């Protein structure tokens, strides 16, 4: 064991911090965070494995729904505060501050930067829910937003607006708060790239003790469980697509095979580092997603001409009613969809926020917030208008499987929509490849993030360490699928979402810490 002592400066005052790191077997880890995180992960896995998956899911679902039902107003108002906070930063004098200092240079082009933040943020979610969610709201698959009558023209408009609400400004504001706070305290104040660093203005030297350890441990667990959940659900979607297109009958075995392939490719990517691994994969993601989007646009051009403005106007028109948690007649929908989403985005925020922070040196705060908040929202408006708009049109006009049977299986919804379009098989094959590549990107970028946290904020930890976390993600997802199938994965998801409550409080405190830090910058 060795003690590294570094000097960090906040508000022109020097502070000493100590970091206890272990270097062994090619690892360089921060002992308390790595050891406790690994132990808690093992305990959780063993408890899931020895407990019936139905029982585990029921228990964790009970905790999740208790949190969502009790703290729905807190989640909703916090989301609104994050949006307003980010918008205020854009127009404030703080917007001129450059991440990394006045002379800092960017490490990536704008196109590469945007490709990486979007791929890590929610690219895979758009593939999974781009068709299913609007159709769910239209047909009352699980309640309708704002109590509208299902399967009506009003429901069709609101379905697009409500879907956009869940994937627009609010989630990206959550990511923005975390990523900007991390980037500022890392590159402007010289603190480690770790979640605990954000709270230095409030905790002082306690940041480097157990209060900071606990914050980082929560971040590791939320990130790992969130990634493993998405890997499991993504394997189900890829398997459903393969079965649908090629007429196979793959089940758990094929899902695990997909996880093995994704994990192997993620391991290869993380060994090549950020530049040669994640960056290149993110560009491939964007190219594939762009071509798939163009193909779908041309296939349903007449429909899409009307859905893009409909989505935009419905989003703007309904953002305030949808953001108000009080006096809602659609409380079941509010808690089952919006609050669920907010808790999910918050639980993902340590992962996405840290990754965005790592690649954003040299940007001004105004450029950073505008890019993270506005540009993905505009792209998502187009994406949801295309996929959701065509799917809604098929349902309203009784076209294809979606039109006749409605939403039957969420993982299959996109492929069922493709069936009624020209070149449907080609579209489905591209979509399957895109889903897999998106998951590889999420896995390797997530491994880099967990690696940084458990290494005490080091950016370039040893390769075996990055490989370890990529393999652990795949093992968790594959093991849970093998022993408990979908129920076990959903139990893990419920556990991840339950971390959204403490992290929501931490995010609110991050806003305070960031303002305190910005006030120390020369203007």
Coordinates of C-alpha atoms in Angstrom, one line a residue:
X1 CA 0.0 0.0 0.0
X2 CA 1.2 3.5 -0.7
X3 CA 0.0 7.0 0.2
X4 CA 0.0 9.6 -2.5
X5 CA -0.3 13.2 -1.3
X6 CA -1.4 15.8 -3.8
X7 CA -2.2 19.5 -3.5
X8 CA -5.4 20.8 -4.8
X9 CA -6.5 24.5 -4.8
X10 CA -10.0 25.9 -4.3
X11 CA -10.6 29.6 -3.8
X12 CA -6.9 30.3 -3.6
X13 CA -6.5 28.0 -0.5
X14 CA -4.3 24.9 -0.6
X15 CA -5.6 21.6 0.9
X16 CA -3.8 18.3 1.3
X17 CA -5.7 15.1 0.5
X18 CA -4.6 11.6 0.9
X19 CA -5.4 8.7 -1.4
X20 CA -4.8 5.0 -0.4
X21 CA -4.2 3.1 -3.5
X22 CA -3.3 -0.6 -4.0
X23 CA -1.1 -1.6 -6.9
X24 CA -1.3 -5.4 -7.5
X25 CA -1.9 -7.8 -10.3
X26 CA -1.8 -4.9 -12.8
X27 CA -4.4 -2.9 -10.9
X28 CA -4.1 0.5 -9.4
X29 CA -7.3 1.0 -7.3
X30 CA -8.5 3.2 -4.6
X31 CA -8.9 0.6 -1.9
X32 CA -12.0 1.7 0.1
X33 CA -14.1 2.4 -3.0
X34 CA -12.9 -0.6 -5.0
X35 CA -13.1 -3.1 -2.1
X36 CA -16.5 -2.0 -0.7
X37 CA -18.0 -1.7 -4.2
X38 CA -16.8 -5.2 -5.2
X39 CA -18.0 -6.7 -1.9
X40 CA -21.5 -5.1 -2.2
X41 CA -21.8 -6.3 -5.8
X42 CA -21.0 -9.9 -4.8
X43 CA -23.4 -9.7 -1.9
X44 CA -26.2 -8.5 -4.2
X45 CA -25.5 -11.1 -6.8
X46 CA -25.4 -13.9 -4.3
X47 CA -28.7 -12.8 -2.7
X48 CA -30.3 -12.7 -6.2
X49 CA -28.9 -16.1 -7.1
X50 CA -30.0 -17.8 -3.9
X51 CA -33.4 -16.2 -3.9
X52 CA -36.2 -17.0 -6.3
X53 CA -36.1 -14.4 -9.0
X54 CA -39.9 -13.7 -8.6
X55 CA -39.4 -13.1 -4.9
X56 CA -36.4 -10.8 -5.5
X57 CA -38.2 -8.9 -8.2
X58 CA -41.3 -8.5 -5.9
X59 CA -39.1 -7.3 -3.0
X60 CA -37.1 -4.8 -5.1
X61 CA -40.2 -3.7 -7.0
X62 CA -41.9 -2.9 -3.7
X63 CA -38.9 -0.7 -2.7
X64 CA -38.9 1.0 -6.1
X65 CA -42.6 1.8 -6.2
X66 CA -42.6 3.0 -2.6
X67 CA -39.9 5.4 -3.5
X68 CA -41.6 6.5 -6.7
X69 CA -45.0 6.9 -5.0
X70 CA -43.7 8.7 -2.0
X71 CA -41.2 11.0 -3.6
X72 CA -42.8 11.7 -7.0
X73 CA -43.1 15.4 -6.4
X74 CA -39.4 15.6 -5.3
X75 CA -38.3 13.8 -8.6
X76 CA -40.6 16.1 -10.7
X77 CA -39.6 19.4 -9.2
X78 CA -35.9 18.4 -9.2
X79 CA -36.1 17.7 -12.9
X80 CA -37.6 21.1 -13.5
X81 CA -34.9 22.8 -11.3
X82 CA -32.2 21.1 -13.4
X83 CA -33.6 22.4 -16.6
X84 CA -34.0 26.0 -15.3
X85 CA -30.5 25.8 -13.8
X86 CA -28.9 24.8 -17.1
X87 CA -30.8 27.5 -19.0
X88 CA -29.7 30.1 -16.5
X89 CA -26.0 29.1 -17.0
X90 CA -26.3 29.6 -20.8
X91 CA -27.3 33.2 -20.4
X92 CA -25.3 34.0 -17.3
X93 CA -21.8 35.6 -17.3
X94 CA -20.5 32.2 -16.1
X95 CA -21.2 31.0 -19.7
X96 CA -17.9 32.5 -20.8
X97 CA -15.8 30.4 -18.4
X98 CA -13.7 27.8 -20.3
X99 CA -13.5 24.3 -18.9
X100 CA -9.8 23.8 -18.2
X101 CA -8.9 27.4 -18.0
X102 CA -8.7 30.3 -20.5
X103 CA -6.0 28.7 -22.7
X104 CA -7.4 25.1 -22.6
X105 CA -7.7 23.4 -26.0
X106 CA -10.3 20.8 -27.0
X107 CA -9.3 17.2 -27.4
X108 CA -12.0 16.2 -29.9
X109 CA -13.8 17.8 -32.9
X110 CA -17.4 18.9 -32.3
X111 CA -18.6 16.0 -34.4
X112 CA -16.6 13.4 -32.5
X113 CA -17.6 15.0 -29.2
X114 CA -21.3 15.0 -30.0
X115 CA -21.2 11.4 -31.3
X116 CA -19.6 10.2 -28.1
X117 CA -21.9 12.0 -25.7
X118 CA -25.0 11.0 -27.6
X119 CA -24.0 7.3 -28.0
X120 CA -23.2 7.1 -24.3
X121 CA -26.2 9.1 -23.2
X122 CA -29.3 7.4 -24.6
X123 CA -28.7 6.2 -28.1
X124 CA -29.7 2.6 -27.2
X125 CA -32.8 3.8 -25.4
X126 CA -34.1 5.5 -28.6
X127 CA -33.8 2.2 -30.4
X128 CA -35.7 0.3 -27.7
X129 CA -38.5 2.9 -27.0
X130 CA -38.7 5.0 -30.2
X131 CA -41.6 3.0 -31.5
X132 CA -42.9 1.3 -28.4
X133 CA -43.4 4.4 -26.2
X134 CA -45.6 6.5 -28.5
X135 CA -47.7 3.5 -29.4
X136 CA -48.1 2.7 -25.7
X137 CA -49.4 6.2 -25.0
X138 CA -51.7 6.2 -28.0
X139 CA -53.3 2.8 -27.2
X140 CA -53.4 3.0 -23.4
X141 CA -51.0 0.0 -23.2
X142 CA -50.3 1.3 -19.6
X143 CA -52.5 4.4 -19.0
X144 CA -52.5 7.6 -21.1
X145 CA -50.9 10.9 -20.4
X146 CA -53.0 13.7 -19.0
X147 CA -56.1 11.5 -19.1
X148 CA -56.8 11.8 -22.8
X149 CA -59.0 9.3 -24.6
X150 CA -56.9 6.6 -26.2
X151 CA -56.8 6.0 -30.0
X152 CA -57.9 9.5 -30.9
X153 CA -56.2 12.3 -32.8
X154 CA -55.6 14.1 -29.6
X155 CA -54.0 11.0 -28.1
X156 CA -51.8 10.7 -31.2
X157 CA -50.5 14.3 -30.8
X158 CA -50.0 14.0 -27.1
X159 CA -48.2 10.6 -27.5
X160 CA -45.5 12.2 -29.5
X161 CA -45.2 15.2 -27.1
X162 CA -45.2 13.1 -24.0
X163 CA -42.5 10.8 -25.4
X164 CA -40.4 13.8 -26.3
X165 CA -40.9 15.1 -22.8
X166 CA -39.2 12.0 -21.4
X167 CA -36.3 12.1 -23.8
X168 CA -35.7 15.8 -24.3
X169 CA -34.5 18.7 -22.1
X170 CA -35.2 17.1 -18.7
X171 CA -32.9 14.0 -19.0
X172 CA -30.2 15.9 -20.7
X173 CA -30.3 18.6 -18.0
X174 CA -29.8 15.8 -15.4
X175 CA -26.7 14.7 -17.3
X176 CA -25.6 18.3 -17.8
X177 CA -25.5 19.1 -14.1
X178 CA -23.3 16.1 -13.3
X179 CA -21.0 16.4 -16.3
X180 CA -20.5 20.1 -16.0
X181 CA -19.8 19.9 -12.3
X182 CA -17.3 17.1 -12.8
X183 CA -15.6 18.8 -15.7
X184 CA -15.3 22.1 -13.8
X185 CA -13.9 20.7 -10.6
X186 CA -11.5 18.4 -12.5
X187 CA -10.1 20.6 -15.2
X188 CA -10.5 24.1 -13.5
X189 CA -9.7 23.2 -9.9
X190 CA -7.4 20.2 -10.4
X191 CA -9.4 17.7 -8.4
X192 CA -9.7 14.0 -9.3
X193 CA -12.2 12.9 -11.9
X194 CA -14.6 11.4 -9.4
X195 CA -18.1 12.2 -8.2
X196 CA -16.8 13.1 -4.7
X197 CA -14.8 16.0 -6.1
X198 CA -17.9 18.0 -6.8
X199 CA -18.8 18.2 -3.1
X200 CA -15.5 19.7 -2.0
X201 CA -17.1 23.2 -1.5
X202 CA -19.5 21.6 1.1
X203 CA -17.5 18.8 2.6
X204 CA -14.0 20.3 2.6
X205 CA -11.4 17.7 3.6
X206 CA -14.1 15.2 4.4
X207 CA -14.4 14.8 0.7
X208 CA -11.4 12.5 0.9
X209 CA -12.7 10.5 3.8
X210 CA -15.7 8.2 4.2
X211 CA -18.3 10.8 3.2
X212 CA -16.6 10.9 -0.2
X213 CA -16.1 7.1 -0.3
X214 CA -19.8 6.6 0.2
X215 CA -20.6 9.0 -2.7
X216 CA -18.3 7.2 -5.0
X217 CA -19.5 3.7 -3.9
X218 CA -23.1 4.7 -4.7
X219 CA -21.9 6.0 -8.1
X220 CA -20.2 2.7 -8.9
X221 CA -23.2 0.6 -7.9
X222 CA -25.7 2.8 -9.9
X223 CA -23.5 2.7 -12.9
X224 CA -22.7 -1.0 -12.9
X225 CA -26.3 -2.1 -12.2
X226 CA -27.6 0.3 -14.8
X227 CA -25.2 -0.9 -17.5
X228 CA -25.8 -4.6 -16.6
X229 CA -29.6 -4.0 -16.8
X230 CA -29.3 -2.3 -20.2
X231 CA -27.0 -5.1 -21.4
X232 CA -29.6 -7.7 -20.5
X233 CA -32.6 -5.9 -22.0
X234 CA -30.5 -5.0 -25.1
X235 CA -29.6 -8.7 -25.5
X236 CA -33.4 -9.5 -25.4
X237 CA -34.1 -6.8 -28.1
X238 CA -31.3 -8.1 -30.4
X239 CA -32.4 -11.7 -29.9
X240 CA -36.0 -10.7 -30.7
X241 CA -34.8 -9.0 -33.9
X242 CA -32.7 -11.9 -35.0
X243 CA -35.6 -14.4 -34.4
X244 CA -38.0 -12.0 -36.2
X245 CA -35.8 -11.5 -39.2
X246 CA -34.2 -14.9 -39.7
X247 CA -37.0 -17.1 -38.3
X248 CA -34.9 -18.6 -35.5
X249 CA -36.1 -19.5 -32.1
X250 CA -33.3 -18.4 -29.9
X251 CA -34.0 -17.9 -26.2
X252 CA -31.8 -17.4 -23.1
X253 CA -28.9 -19.2 -24.9
X254 CA -28.9 -16.7 -27.8
X255 CA -29.3 -13.7 -25.4
X256 CA -26.3 -14.9 -23.4
X257 CA -24.4 -15.3 -26.7
X258 CA -25.2 -11.7 -27.6
X259 CA -23.9 -10.6 -24.2
X260 CA -20.7 -12.6 -24.7
X261 CA -20.1 -11.0 -28.1
X262 CA -20.8 -7.5 -26.9
X263 CA -18.6 -8.0 -23.8
X264 CA -15.7 -9.4 -25.9
X265 CA -15.9 -6.5 -28.3
X266 CA -16.1 -4.0 -25.4
X267 CA -13.0 -5.6 -23.9
X268 CA -11.2 -5.1 -27.1
X269 CA -12.3 -1.5 -27.3
X270 CA -11.4 -0.6 -23.7
X271 CA -7.9 -2.0 -24.2
X272 CA -7.5 0.5 -27.1
X273 CA -8.4 3.5 -25.0
X274 CA -10.7 6.4 -25.6
X275 CA -9.3 7.6 -28.9
X276 CA -9.0 4.3 -30.7
X277 CA -11.9 2.5 -29.0
X278 CA -14.9 4.5 -27.8
X279 CA -14.4 7.4 -30.2
X280 CA -14.3 5.2 -33.3
X281 CA -17.2 3.1 -32.2
X282 CA -19.3 6.3 -31.5
X283 CA -18.6 7.5 -35.0
X284 CA -19.8 4.1 -36.4
X285 CA -22.9 4.4 -34.2
X286 CA -23.7 7.8 -35.6
X287 CA -23.1 6.8 -39.2
X288 CA -25.3 3.7 -38.9
X289 CA -28.0 5.6 -37.0
X290 CA -28.0 8.3 -39.7
X291 CA -28.4 5.9 -42.6
X292 CA -31.1 3.9 -40.8
X293 CA -33.0 7.2 -40.1
X294 CA -32.7 8.3 -43.7
X295 CA -34.0 5.0 -45.0
X296 CA -37.0 5.2 -42.6
X297 CA -37.6 8.8 -43.6
X298 CA -37.8 8.0 -47.3
X299 CA -40.0 5.0 -46.6
X300 CA -42.6 7.1 -44.8
X301 CA -41.9 10.6 -46.1
X302 CA -45.5 11.7 -46.5
X303 CA -46.2 10.8 -42.9
X304 CA -43.1 12.4 -41.5
X305 CA -43.7 15.8 -43.1
X306 CA -46.5 16.3 -40.6
X307 CA -45.2 14.5 -37.6
X308 CA -42.0 16.6 -37.0
X309 CA -43.9 19.8 -36.4
X310 CA -46.6 17.9 -34.5
X311 CA -44.0 16.5 -32.1
X312 CA -42.3 19.9 -31.6
X313 CA -45.5 21.8 -31.0
X314 CA -47.0 19.1 -28.8
X315 CA -43.8 19.0 -26.7
X316 CA -43.8 22.8 -26.3
X317 CA -47.5 22.9 -25.6
X318 CA -47.5 20.2 -23.0
X319 CA -44.1 20.5 -21.3
X320 CA -45.6 22.6 -18.4
X321 CA -48.7 20.4 -17.8
X322 CA -46.5 17.3 -17.9
X323 CA -44.0 18.9 -15.5
X324 CA -46.5 19.7 -12.8
X325 CA -46.8 16.9 -10.3
X326 CA -49.8 18.3 -8.4
X327 CA -53.5 17.7 -9.0
X328 CA -53.0 15.3 -11.8
X329 CA -55.8 13.0 -12.9
X330 CA -53.2 10.7 -14.5
X331 CA -51.2 9.9 -11.3
X332 CA -50.7 6.3 -12.3
X333 CA -49.2 7.3 -15.6
X334 CA -47.1 10.0 -14.0
X335 CA -45.6 7.6 -11.5
X336 CA -45.4 4.6 -13.9
X337 CA -43.7 6.6 -16.7
X338 CA -42.4 10.1 -15.8
X339 CA -41.1 9.5 -12.3
X340 CA -39.8 6.1 -13.3
X341 CA -37.8 7.8 -16.1
X342 CA -36.5 10.5 -13.9
X343 CA -35.3 8.0 -11.3
X344 CA -33.7 6.0 -14.2
X345 CA -31.9 9.0 -15.7
X346 CA -30.6 10.1 -12.3
X347 CA -29.3 6.6 -11.6
X348 CA -27.5 6.7 -14.9
X349 CA -26.2 10.3 -14.4
X350 CA -22.9 9.3 -12.7
X351 CA -21.9 7.2 -15.7
X352 CA -23.0 9.5 -18.5
X353 CA -22.0 12.6 -16.6
X354 CA -18.5 11.4 -15.9
X355 CA -18.0 10.2 -19.5
X356 CA -19.2 13.5 -20.9
X357 CA -16.9 15.4 -18.5
X358 CA -13.9 13.4 -19.5
X359 CA -14.3 14.3 -23.2
X360 CA -15.3 18.0 -22.8
X361 CA -12.1 19.9 -21.8
X362 CA -11.7 23.2 -23.7
X363 CA -15.4 24.0 -24.2
X364 CA -16.9 27.1 -22.7
X365 CA -19.7 26.6 -20.3
X366 CA -22.1 28.2 -22.7
X367 CA -21.0 25.9 -25.5
X368 CA -21.0 22.9 -23.3
X369 CA -24.5 23.4 -21.8
X370 CA -26.0 24.3 -25.2
X371 CA -24.6 21.3 -26.9
X372 CA -25.5 18.8 -24.1
X373 CA -29.0 20.3 -23.5
X374 CA -30.3 21.6 -26.8
X375 CA -28.6 19.6 -29.7
X376 CA -29.6 16.1 -28.4
X377 CA -33.1 17.4 -27.8
X378 CA -33.4 18.6 -31.4
X379 CA -32.0 15.3 -32.8
X380 CA -34.4 13.3 -30.6
X381 CA -37.4 15.4 -31.9
X382 CA -36.5 14.2 -35.4
X383 CA -35.9 10.6 -34.2
X384 CA -39.2 10.3 -32.3
X385 CA -41.1 12.0 -35.0
X386 CA -39.9 9.5 -37.6
X387 CA -40.1 6.3 -35.7
X388 CA -43.0 7.2 -33.4
X389 CA -44.9 9.1 -36.2
X390 CA -44.8 6.1 -38.6
X391 CA -45.8 3.7 -35.8
X392 CA -48.7 5.8 -34.8
X393 CA -49.8 6.2 -38.4
X394 CA -49.8 2.4 -38.7
X395 CA -51.9 1.9 -35.6
X396 CA -54.4 4.6 -36.6
X397 CA -54.8 3.1 -40.1
X398 CA -54.7 -0.6 -39.0
X399 CA -51.5 -1.3 -41.0
X400 CA -49.3 -4.3 -40.2
X401 CA -48.9 -6.1 -36.9
X402 CA -48.8 -2.9 -34.9
X403 CA -52.0 -1.7 -36.5
X404 CA -54.0 -4.9 -35.9
X405 CA -52.5 -6.1 -32.6
X406 CA -51.1 -3.0 -31.0
X407 CA -48.1 -3.2 -28.7
X408 CA -47.5 -6.8 -27.9
X409 CA -43.8 -7.1 -27.2
X410 CA -41.7 -4.0 -26.5
X411 CA -38.4 -5.5 -27.8
X412 CA -40.2 -6.4 -31.1
X413 CA -42.1 -3.1 -31.7
X414 CA -39.5 -1.5 -33.9
X415 CA -39.1 -4.6 -36.1
X416 CA -42.9 -4.9 -36.4
X417 CA -43.0 -1.3 -37.6
X418 CA -40.3 -2.1 -40.2
X419 CA -42.3 -5.0 -41.6
X420 CA -44.8 -2.6 -43.2
X421 CA -42.0 -0.5 -44.9
X422 CA -40.0 -1.2 -48.1
X423 CA -36.8 -3.1 -47.6
X424 CA -38.0 -4.2 -44.2
X425 CA -35.4 -7.0 -43.8
X426 CA -32.5 -4.6 -44.6
X427 CA -33.8 -2.1 -42.1
X428 CA -34.1 -4.8 -39.4
X429 CA -30.6 -6.1 -40.0
X430 CA -29.1 -2.6 -39.8
X431 CA -31.1 -2.0 -36.6
X432 CA -29.8 -5.3 -35.0
X433 CA -26.2 -4.2 -35.8
X434 CA -26.9 -0.8 -34.5
X435 CA -28.3 -2.1 -31.2
X436 CA -25.3 -4.3 -30.7
X437 CA -22.8 -1.5 -31.5
X438 CA -24.7 0.9 -29.2
X439 CA -24.3 -1.6 -26.4
X440 CA -20.6 -2.1 -27.0
X441 CA -20.2 1.7 -26.8
X442 CA -22.2 1.8 -23.5
X443 CA -20.2 -1.1 -22.1
X444 CA -16.7 0.2 -22.9
X445 CA -17.5 3.8 -21.9
X446 CA -19.1 2.6 -18.7
X447 CA -16.0 0.5 -17.9
X448 CA -13.8 3.6 -18.3
X449 CA -16.1 5.5 -15.9
X450 CA -16.2 2.8 -13.2
X451 CA -12.5 2.3 -13.6
X452 CA -11.8 6.0 -13.0
X453 CA -14.0 6.1 -9.9
X454 CA -12.5 3.0 -8.3
X455 CA -9.0 4.3 -9.2
X456 CA -9.5 7.4 -7.1
X457 CA -10.1 9.7 -10.1
X458 CA -7.2 8.6 -12.3
X459 CA -8.0 9.0 -16.0
X460 CA -5.6 6.4 -17.4
X461 CA -5.7 3.4 -15.1
X462 CA -4.0 0.1 -16.2
X463 CA -5.7 -1.9 -19.0
X464 CA -6.4 -5.0 -16.8
X465 CA -8.5 -2.8 -14.6
X466 CA -10.7 -1.6 -17.5
X467 CA -11.0 -5.2 -18.8
X468 CA -12.1 -6.4 -15.3
X469 CA -15.1 -4.0 -15.2
X470 CA -16.1 -4.7 -18.7
X471 CA -16.2 -8.5 -18.0
X472 CA -18.0 -7.9 -14.7
X473 CA -20.8 -6.1 -16.5
X474 CA -21.2 -8.9 -18.9
X475 CA -21.0 -11.6 -16.2
X476 CA -23.7 -9.9 -14.1
X477 CA -26.1 -9.6 -17.0
X478 CA -25.4 -13.2 -18.3
X479 CA -25.7 -14.8 -14.9
X480 CA -28.9 -13.1 -14.0
X481 CA -30.5 -14.1 -17.4
X482 CA -29.3 -17.6 -17.0
X483 CA -30.7 -18.2 -13.5
X484 CA -33.7 -15.9 -13.5
X485 CA -34.4 -14.7 -17.0
X486 CA -36.2 -11.4 -17.5
X487 CA -37.4 -11.3 -13.9
X488 CA -33.9 -11.2 -12.6
X489 CA -32.9 -8.4 -15.0
X490 CA -36.0 -6.5 -13.9
X491 CA -35.0 -7.0 -10.3
X492 CA -31.6 -5.5 -11.0
X493 CA -33.3 -2.6 -12.8
X494 CA -35.5 -2.0 -9.7
X495 CA -32.4 -1.9 -7.6
X496 CA -30.7 0.6 -9.9
X497 CA -33.7 2.8 -10.0
X498 CA -33.9 2.8 -6.2
X499 CA -30.6 4.6 -6.1
X500 CA -32.3 7.5 -7.9
X501 CA -33.6 8.9 -4.7
X502 CA -30.3 9.6 -2.9
X503 CA -28.7 10.7 -6.2
X504 CA -31.5 13.2 -6.8
X505 CA -30.6 14.9 -3.5
X506 CA -26.9 14.8 -4.4
X507 CA -27.7 16.4 -7.8
X508 CA -29.5 19.3 -6.1
X509 CA -26.4 19.7 -3.9
X510 CA -24.2 19.6 -7.0
X511 CA -26.0 22.7 -8.3
X512 CA -25.0 24.5 -5.1
X513 CA -21.4 23.3 -5.2
X514 CA -21.0 24.3 -8.8
X515 CA -22.2 27.8 -8.2
X516 CA -19.8 28.1 -5.2
X517 CA -17.0 26.9 -7.5
X518 CA -17.9 29.2 -10.4
X519 CA -17.8 32.2 -8.0
X520 CA -14.2 31.6 -7.4
X521 CA -13.3 31.9 -11.1
X522 CA -11.8 35.2 -12.3
X523 CA -14.2 37.0 -14.6

